[in-house]
mmCIF file of N, CA and C in Angstrom:
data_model
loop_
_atom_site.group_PDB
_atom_site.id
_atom_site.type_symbol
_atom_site.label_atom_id
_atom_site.label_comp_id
_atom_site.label_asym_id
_atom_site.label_seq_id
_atom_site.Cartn_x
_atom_site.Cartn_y
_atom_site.Cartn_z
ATOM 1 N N UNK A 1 0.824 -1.159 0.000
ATOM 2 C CA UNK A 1 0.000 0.000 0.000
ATOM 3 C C UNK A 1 0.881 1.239 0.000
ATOM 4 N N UNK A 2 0.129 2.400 -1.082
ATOM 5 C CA UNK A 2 1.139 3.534 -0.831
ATOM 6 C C UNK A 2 0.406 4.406 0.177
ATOM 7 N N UNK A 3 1.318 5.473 0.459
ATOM 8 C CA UNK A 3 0.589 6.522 1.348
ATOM 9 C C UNK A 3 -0.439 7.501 1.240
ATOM 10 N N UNK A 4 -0.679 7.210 -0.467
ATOM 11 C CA UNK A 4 -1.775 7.965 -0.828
ATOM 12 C C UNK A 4 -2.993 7.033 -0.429
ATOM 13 N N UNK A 5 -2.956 6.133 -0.869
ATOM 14 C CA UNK A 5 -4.282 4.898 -0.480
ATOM 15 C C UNK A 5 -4.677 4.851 1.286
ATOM 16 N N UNK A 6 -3.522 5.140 1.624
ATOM 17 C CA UNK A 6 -3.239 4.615 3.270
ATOM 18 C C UNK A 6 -4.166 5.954 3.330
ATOM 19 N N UNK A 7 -3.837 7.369 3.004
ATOM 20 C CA UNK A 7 -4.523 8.372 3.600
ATOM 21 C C UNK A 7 -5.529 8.643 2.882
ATOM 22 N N UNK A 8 -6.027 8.328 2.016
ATOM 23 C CA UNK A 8 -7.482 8.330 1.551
ATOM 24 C C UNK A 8 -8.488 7.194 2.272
ATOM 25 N N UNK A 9 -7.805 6.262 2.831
ATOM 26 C CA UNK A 9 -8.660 5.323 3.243
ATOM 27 C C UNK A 9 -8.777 6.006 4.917
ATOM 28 N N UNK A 10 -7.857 6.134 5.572
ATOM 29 C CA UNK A 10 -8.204 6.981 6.969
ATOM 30 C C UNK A 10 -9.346 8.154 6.158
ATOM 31 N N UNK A 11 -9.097 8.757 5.828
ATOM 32 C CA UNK A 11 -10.347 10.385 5.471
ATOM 33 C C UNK A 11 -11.690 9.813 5.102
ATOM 34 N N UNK A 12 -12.017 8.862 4.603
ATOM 35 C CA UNK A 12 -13.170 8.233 4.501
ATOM 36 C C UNK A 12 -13.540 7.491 5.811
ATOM 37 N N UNK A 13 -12.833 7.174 6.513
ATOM 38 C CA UNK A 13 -13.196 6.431 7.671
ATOM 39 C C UNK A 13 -13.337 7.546 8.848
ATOM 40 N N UNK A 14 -12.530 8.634 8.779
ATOM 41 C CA UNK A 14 -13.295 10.172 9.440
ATOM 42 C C UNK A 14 -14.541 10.505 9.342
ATOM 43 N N UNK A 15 -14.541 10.524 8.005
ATOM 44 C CA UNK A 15 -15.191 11.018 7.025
ATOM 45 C C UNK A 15 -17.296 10.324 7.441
ATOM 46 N N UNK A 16 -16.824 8.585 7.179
ATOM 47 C CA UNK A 16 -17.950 7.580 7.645
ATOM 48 C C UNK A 16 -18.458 8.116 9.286
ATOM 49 N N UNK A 17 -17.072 8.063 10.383
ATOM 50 C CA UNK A 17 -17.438 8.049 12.054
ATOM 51 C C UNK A 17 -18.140 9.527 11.927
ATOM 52 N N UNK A 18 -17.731 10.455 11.027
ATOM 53 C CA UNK A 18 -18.490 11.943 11.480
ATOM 54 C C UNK A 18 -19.546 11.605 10.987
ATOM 55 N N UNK A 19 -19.706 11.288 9.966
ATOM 56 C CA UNK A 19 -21.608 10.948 9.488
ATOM 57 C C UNK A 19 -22.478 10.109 10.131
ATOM 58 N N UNK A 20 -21.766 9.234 10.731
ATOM 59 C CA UNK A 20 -22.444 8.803 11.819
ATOM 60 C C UNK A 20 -22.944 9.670 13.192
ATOM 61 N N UNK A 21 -21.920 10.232 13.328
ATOM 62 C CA UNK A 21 -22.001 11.185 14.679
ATOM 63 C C UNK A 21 -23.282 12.441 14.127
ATOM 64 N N UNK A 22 -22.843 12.758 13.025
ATOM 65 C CA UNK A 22 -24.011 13.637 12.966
ATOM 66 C C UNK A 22 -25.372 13.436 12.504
ATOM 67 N N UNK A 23 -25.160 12.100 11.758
ATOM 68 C CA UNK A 23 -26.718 11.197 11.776
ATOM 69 C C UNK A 23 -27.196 10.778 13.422
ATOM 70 N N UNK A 24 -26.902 10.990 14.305
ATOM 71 C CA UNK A 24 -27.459 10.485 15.873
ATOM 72 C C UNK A 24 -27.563 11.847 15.954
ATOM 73 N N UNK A 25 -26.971 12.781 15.724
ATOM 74 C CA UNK A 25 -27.569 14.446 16.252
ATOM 75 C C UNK A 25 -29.143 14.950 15.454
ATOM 76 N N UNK A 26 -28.837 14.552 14.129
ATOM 77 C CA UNK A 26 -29.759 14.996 13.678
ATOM 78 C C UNK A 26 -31.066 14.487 13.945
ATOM 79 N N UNK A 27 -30.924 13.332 14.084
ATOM 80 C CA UNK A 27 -32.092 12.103 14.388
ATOM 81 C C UNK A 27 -32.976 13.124 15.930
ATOM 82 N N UNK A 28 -31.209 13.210 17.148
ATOM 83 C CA UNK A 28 -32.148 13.900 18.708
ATOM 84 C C UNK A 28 -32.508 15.257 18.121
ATOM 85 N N UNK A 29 -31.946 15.820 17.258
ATOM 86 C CA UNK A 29 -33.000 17.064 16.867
ATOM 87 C C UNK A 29 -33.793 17.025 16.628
ATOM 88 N N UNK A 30 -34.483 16.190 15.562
ATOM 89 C CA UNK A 30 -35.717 15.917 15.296
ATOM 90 C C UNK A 30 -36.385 14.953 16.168
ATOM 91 N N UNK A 31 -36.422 14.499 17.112
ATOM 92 C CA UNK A 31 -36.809 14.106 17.921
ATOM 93 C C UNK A 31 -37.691 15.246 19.049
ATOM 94 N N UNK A 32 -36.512 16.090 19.656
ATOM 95 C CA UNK A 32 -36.570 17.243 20.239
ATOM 96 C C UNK A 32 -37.492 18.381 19.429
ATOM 97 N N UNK A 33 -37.271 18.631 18.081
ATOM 98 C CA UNK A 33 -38.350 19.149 17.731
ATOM 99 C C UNK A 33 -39.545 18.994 17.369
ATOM 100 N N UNK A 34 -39.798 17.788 17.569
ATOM 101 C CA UNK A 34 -41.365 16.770 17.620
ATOM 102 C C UNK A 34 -42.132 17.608 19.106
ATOM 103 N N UNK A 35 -41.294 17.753 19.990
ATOM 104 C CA UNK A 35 -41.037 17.556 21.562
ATOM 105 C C UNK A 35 -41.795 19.114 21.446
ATOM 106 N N UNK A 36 -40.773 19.852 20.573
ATOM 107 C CA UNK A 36 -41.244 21.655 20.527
ATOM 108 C C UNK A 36 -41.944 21.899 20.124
ATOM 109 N N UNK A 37 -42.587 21.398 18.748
ATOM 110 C CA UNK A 37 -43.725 21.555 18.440
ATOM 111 C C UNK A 37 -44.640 21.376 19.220
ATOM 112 N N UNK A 38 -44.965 20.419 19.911
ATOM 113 C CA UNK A 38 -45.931 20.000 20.792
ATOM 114 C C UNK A 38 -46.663 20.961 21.927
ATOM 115 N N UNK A 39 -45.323 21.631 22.214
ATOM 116 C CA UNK A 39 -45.161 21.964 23.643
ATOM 117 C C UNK A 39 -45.670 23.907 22.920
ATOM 118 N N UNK A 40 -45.348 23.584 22.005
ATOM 119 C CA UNK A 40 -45.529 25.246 21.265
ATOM 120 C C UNK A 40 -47.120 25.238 21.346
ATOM 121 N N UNK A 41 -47.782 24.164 20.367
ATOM 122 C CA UNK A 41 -48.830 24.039 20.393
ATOM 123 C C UNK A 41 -49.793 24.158 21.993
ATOM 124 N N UNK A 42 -49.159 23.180 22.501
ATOM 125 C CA UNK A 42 -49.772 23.454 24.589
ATOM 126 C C UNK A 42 -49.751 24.765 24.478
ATOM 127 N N UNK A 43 -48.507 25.625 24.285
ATOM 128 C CA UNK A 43 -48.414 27.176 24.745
ATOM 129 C C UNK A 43 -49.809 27.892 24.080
ATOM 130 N N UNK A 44 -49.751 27.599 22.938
ATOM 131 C CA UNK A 44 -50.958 28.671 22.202
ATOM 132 C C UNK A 44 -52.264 28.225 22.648
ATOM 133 N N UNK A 45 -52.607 26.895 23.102
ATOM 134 C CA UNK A 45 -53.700 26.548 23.210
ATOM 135 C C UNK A 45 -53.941 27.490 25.035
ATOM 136 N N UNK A 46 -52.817 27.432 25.713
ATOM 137 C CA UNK A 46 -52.757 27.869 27.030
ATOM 138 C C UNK A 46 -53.313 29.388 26.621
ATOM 139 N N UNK A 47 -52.797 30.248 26.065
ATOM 140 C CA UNK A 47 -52.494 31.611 25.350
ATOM 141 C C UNK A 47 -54.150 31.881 25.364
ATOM 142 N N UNK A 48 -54.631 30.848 24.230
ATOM 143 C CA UNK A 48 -56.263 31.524 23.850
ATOM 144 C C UNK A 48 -57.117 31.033 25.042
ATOM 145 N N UNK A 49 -56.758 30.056 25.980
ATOM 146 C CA UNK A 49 -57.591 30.172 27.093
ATOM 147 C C UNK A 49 -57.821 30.920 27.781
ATOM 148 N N UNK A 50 -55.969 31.942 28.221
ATOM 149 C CA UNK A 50 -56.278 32.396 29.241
ATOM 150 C C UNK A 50 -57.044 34.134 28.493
ATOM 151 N N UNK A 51 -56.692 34.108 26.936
ATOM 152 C CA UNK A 51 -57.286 35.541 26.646
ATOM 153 C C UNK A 51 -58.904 35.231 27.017
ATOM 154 N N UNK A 52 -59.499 33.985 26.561
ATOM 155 C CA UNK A 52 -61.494 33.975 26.637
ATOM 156 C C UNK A 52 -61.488 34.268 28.196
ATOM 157 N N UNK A 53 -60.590 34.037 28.750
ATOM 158 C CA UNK A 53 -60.916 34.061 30.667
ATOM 159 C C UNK A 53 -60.672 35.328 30.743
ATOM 160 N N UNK A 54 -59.541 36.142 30.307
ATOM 161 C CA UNK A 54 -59.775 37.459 30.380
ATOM 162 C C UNK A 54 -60.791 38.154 30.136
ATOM 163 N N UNK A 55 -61.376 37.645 29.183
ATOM 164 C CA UNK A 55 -62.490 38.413 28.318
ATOM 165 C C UNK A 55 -63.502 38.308 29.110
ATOM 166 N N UNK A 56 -63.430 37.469 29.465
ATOM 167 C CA UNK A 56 -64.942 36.565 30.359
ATOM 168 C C UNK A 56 -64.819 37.385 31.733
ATOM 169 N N UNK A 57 -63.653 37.654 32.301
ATOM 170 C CA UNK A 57 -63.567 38.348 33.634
ATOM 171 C C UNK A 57 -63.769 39.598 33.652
ATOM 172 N N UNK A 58 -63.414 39.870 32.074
ATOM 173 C CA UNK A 58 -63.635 41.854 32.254
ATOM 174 C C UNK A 58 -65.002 42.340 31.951
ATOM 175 N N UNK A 59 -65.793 40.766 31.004
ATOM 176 C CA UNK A 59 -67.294 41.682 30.897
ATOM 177 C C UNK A 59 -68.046 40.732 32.458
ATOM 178 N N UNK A 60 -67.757 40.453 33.070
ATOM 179 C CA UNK A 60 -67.789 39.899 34.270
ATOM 180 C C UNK A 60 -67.853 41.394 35.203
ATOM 181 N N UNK A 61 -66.594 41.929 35.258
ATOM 182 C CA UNK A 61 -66.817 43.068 36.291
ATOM 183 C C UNK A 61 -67.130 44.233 35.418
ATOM 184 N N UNK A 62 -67.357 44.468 34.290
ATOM 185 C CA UNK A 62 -68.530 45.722 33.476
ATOM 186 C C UNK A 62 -69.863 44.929 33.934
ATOM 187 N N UNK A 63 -70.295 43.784 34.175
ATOM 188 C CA UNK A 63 -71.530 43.660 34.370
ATOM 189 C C UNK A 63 -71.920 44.274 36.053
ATOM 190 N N UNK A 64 -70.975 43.876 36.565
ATOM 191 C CA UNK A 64 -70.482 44.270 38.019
ATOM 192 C C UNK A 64 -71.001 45.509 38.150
ATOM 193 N N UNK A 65 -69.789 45.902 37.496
ATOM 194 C CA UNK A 65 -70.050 48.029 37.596
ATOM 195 C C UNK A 65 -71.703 48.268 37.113
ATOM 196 N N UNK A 66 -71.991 48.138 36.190
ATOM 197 C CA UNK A 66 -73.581 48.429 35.904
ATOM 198 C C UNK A 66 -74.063 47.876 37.024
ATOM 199 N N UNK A 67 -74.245 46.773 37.695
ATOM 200 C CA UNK A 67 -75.284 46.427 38.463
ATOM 201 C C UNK A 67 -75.207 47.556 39.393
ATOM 202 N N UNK A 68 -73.627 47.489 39.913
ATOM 203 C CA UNK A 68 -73.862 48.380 41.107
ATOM 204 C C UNK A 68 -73.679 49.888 41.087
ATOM 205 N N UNK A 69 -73.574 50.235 39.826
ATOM 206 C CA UNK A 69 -73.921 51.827 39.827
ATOM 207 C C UNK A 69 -75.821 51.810 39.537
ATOM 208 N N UNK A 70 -76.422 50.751 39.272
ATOM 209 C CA UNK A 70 -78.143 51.165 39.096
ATOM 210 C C UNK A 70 -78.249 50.596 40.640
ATOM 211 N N UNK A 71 -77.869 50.067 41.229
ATOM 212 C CA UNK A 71 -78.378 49.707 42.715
ATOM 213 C C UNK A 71 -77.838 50.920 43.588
ATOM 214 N N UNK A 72 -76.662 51.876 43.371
ATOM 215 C CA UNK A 72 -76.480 52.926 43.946
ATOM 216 C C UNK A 72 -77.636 53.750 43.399
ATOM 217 N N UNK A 73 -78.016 54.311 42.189
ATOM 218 C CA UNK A 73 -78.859 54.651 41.654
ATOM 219 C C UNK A 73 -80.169 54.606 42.356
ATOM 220 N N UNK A 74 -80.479 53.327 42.357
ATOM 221 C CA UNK A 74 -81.802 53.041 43.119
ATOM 222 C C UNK A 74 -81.816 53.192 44.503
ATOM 223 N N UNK A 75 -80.596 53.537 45.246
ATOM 224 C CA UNK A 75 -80.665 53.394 46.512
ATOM 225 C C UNK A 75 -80.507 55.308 46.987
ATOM 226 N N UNK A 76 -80.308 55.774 46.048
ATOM 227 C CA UNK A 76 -80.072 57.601 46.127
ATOM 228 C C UNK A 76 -81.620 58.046 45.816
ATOM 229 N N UNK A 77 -82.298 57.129 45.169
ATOM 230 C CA UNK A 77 -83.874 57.770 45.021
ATOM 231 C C UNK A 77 -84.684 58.103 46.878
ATOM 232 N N UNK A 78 -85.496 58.606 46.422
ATOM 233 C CA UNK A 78 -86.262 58.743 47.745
ATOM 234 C C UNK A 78 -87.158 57.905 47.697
ATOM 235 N N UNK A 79 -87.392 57.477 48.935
ATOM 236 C CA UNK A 79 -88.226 56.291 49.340
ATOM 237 C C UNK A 79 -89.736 56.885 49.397
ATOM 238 N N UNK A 80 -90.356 56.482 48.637
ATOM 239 C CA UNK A 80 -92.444 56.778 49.201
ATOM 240 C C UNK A 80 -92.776 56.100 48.760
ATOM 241 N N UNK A 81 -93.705 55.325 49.879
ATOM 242 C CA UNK A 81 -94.563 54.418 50.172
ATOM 243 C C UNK A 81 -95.788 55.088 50.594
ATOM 244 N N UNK A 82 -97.187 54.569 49.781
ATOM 245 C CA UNK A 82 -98.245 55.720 50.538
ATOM 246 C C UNK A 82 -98.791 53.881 51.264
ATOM 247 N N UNK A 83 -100.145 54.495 51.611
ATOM 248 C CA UNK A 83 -100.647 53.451 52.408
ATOM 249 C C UNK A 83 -101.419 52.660 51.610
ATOM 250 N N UNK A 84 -101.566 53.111 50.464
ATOM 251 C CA UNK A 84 -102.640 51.885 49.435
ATOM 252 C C UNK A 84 -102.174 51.174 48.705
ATOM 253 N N UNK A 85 -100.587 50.890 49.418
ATOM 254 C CA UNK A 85 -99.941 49.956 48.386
ATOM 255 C C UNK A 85 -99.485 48.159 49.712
ATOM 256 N N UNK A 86 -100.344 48.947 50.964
ATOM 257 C CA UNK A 86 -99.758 48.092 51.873
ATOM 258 C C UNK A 86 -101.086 47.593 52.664
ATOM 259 N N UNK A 87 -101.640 46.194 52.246
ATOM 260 C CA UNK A 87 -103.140 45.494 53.011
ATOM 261 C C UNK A 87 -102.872 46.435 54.370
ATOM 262 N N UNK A 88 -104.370 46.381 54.565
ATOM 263 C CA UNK A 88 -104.946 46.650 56.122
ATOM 264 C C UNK A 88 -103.872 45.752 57.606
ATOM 265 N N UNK A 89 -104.072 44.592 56.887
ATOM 266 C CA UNK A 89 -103.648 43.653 58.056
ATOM 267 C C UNK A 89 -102.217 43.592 58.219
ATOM 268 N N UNK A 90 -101.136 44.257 57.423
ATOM 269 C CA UNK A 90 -99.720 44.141 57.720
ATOM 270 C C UNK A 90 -99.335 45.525 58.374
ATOM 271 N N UNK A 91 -100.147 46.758 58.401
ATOM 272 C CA UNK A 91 -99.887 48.176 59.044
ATOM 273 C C UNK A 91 -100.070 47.646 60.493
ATOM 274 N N UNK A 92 -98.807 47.747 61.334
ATOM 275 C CA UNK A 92 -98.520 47.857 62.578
ATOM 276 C C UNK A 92 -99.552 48.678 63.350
ATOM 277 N N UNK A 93 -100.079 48.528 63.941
ATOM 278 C CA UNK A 93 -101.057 49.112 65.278
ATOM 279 C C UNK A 93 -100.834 49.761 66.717
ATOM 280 N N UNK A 94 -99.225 49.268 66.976
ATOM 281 C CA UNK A 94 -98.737 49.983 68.243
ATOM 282 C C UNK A 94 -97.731 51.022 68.025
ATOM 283 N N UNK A 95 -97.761 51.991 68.845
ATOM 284 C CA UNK A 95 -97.166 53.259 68.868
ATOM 285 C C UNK A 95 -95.439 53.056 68.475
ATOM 286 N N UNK A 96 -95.267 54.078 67.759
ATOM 287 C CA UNK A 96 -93.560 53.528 66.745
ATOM 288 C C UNK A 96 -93.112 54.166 67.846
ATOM 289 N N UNK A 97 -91.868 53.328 67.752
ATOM 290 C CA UNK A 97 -90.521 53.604 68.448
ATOM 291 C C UNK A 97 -89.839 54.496 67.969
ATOM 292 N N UNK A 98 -88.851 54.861 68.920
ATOM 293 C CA UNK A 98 -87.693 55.692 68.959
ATOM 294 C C UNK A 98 -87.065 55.435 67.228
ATOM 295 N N UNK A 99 -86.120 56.233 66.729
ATOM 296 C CA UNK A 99 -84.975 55.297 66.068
ATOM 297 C C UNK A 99 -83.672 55.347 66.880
ATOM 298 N N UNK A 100 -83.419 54.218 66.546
ATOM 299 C CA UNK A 100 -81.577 54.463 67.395
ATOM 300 C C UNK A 100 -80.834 55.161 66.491
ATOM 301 N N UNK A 101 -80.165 55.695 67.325
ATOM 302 C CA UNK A 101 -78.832 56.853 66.745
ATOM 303 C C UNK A 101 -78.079 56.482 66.180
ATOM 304 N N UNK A 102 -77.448 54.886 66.129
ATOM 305 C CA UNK A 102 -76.610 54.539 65.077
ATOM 306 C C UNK A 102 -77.275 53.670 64.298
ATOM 307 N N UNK A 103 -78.298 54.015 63.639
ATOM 308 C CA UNK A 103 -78.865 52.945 62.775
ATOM 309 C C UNK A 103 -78.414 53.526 61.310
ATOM 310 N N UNK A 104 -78.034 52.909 60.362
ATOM 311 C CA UNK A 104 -77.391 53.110 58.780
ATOM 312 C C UNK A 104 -79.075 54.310 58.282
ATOM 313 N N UNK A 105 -78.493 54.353 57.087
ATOM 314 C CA UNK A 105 -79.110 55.468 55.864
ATOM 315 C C UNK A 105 -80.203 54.580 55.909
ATOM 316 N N UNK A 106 -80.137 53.571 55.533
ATOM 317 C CA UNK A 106 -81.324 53.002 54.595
ATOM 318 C C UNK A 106 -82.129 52.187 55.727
ATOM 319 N N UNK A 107 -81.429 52.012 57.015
ATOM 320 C CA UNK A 107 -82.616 51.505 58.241
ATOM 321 C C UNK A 107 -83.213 53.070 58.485
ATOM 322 N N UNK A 108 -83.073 53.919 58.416
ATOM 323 C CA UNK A 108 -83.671 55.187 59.062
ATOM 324 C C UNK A 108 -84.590 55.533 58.100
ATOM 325 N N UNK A 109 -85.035 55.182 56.999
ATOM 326 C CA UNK A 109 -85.172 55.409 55.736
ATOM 327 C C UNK A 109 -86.215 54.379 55.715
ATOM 328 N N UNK A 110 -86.054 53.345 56.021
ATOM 329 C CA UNK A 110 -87.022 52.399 56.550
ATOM 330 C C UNK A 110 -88.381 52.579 57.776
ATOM 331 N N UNK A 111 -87.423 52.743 58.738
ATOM 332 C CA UNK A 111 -88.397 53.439 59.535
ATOM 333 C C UNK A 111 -89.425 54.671 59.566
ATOM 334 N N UNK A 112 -89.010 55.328 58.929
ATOM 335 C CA UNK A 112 -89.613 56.841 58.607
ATOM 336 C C UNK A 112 -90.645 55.846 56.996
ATOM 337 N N UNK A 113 -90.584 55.145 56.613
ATOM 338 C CA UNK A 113 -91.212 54.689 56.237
ATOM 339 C C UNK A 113 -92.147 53.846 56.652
ATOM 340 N N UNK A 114 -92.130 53.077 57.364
ATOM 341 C CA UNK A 114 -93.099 52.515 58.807
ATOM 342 C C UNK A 114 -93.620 53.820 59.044
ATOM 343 N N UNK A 115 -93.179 54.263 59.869
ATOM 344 C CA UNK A 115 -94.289 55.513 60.468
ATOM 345 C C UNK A 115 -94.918 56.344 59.984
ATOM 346 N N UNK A 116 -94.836 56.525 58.362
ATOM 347 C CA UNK A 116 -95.852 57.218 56.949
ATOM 348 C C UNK A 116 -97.015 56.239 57.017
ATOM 349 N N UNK A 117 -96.538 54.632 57.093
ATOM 350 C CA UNK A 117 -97.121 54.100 56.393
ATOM 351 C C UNK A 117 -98.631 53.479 57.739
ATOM 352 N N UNK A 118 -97.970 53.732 58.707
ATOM 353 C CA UNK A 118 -98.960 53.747 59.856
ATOM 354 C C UNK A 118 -99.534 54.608 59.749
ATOM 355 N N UNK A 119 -99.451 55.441 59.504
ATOM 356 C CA UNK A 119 -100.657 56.811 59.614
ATOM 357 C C UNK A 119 -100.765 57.720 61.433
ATOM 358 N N UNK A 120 -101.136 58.447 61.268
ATOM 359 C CA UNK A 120 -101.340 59.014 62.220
ATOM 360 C C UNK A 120 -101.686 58.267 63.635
ATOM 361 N N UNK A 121 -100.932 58.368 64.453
ATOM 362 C CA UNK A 121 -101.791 57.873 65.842
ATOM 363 C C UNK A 121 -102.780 58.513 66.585
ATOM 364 N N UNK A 122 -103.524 57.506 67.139
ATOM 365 C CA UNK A 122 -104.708 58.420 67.994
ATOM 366 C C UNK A 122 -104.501 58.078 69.486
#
């Protein structure tokens, strides 16, 4: 054998072990990117869930805010009650009480409504 044969036959046998080596890389790359795709896909599917939950939470508290700006609304009106909206038999008959001094807006508001709705005492 000459030394040309001798070193053409080593460079092919480099040549073979690297193609091997990089046929097992390429193979875990594509393996690994089976792996990424997947996991990409999880991400986006995660992504549009959590935007409908956003969505869902923000007309969630706009429904919020409306309710409770018409229940503030309704609760800033003035209260009247006459007496022909309330049977004979549910108008209280004994002399109204005091109100207590720390009773809220809308218990005092109540009461002064009781005592319209009793009518005059005799």
């Amino acid at each position: 054998m000459d030394i040309i044969t001798l070193g053409t036959d080593i460079l092919i046998a480099i040549t073979l072990i690297y193609c091997i080596i990089l046929e097992r890389r390429i193979r875990q790359f594509r393996n690994q990117e089976a792996i990424f795709k997947n996991l990409i896909g999880e991400v986006s599917r995660s992504t549009f869930a959590a935007q409908s939950a956003v969505t869902a939470l923000k007309q969630a508290l706009n429904d919020a805010q409306q309710k409770q700006s018409a229940s503030v609304t309704a609760v800033t009106e003035p209260l009247v009650a006459t007496r022909d909206f309330i049977p004979e038999q549910s108008v209280p008959k004994a002399q109204p009480k005091m109100p207590n001094v720390n009773m809220s807006a809308s218990d005092l508001a109540r009461h002064f409504a009781e005592l319209r709705l009793a009518g005059p005492t005799s």
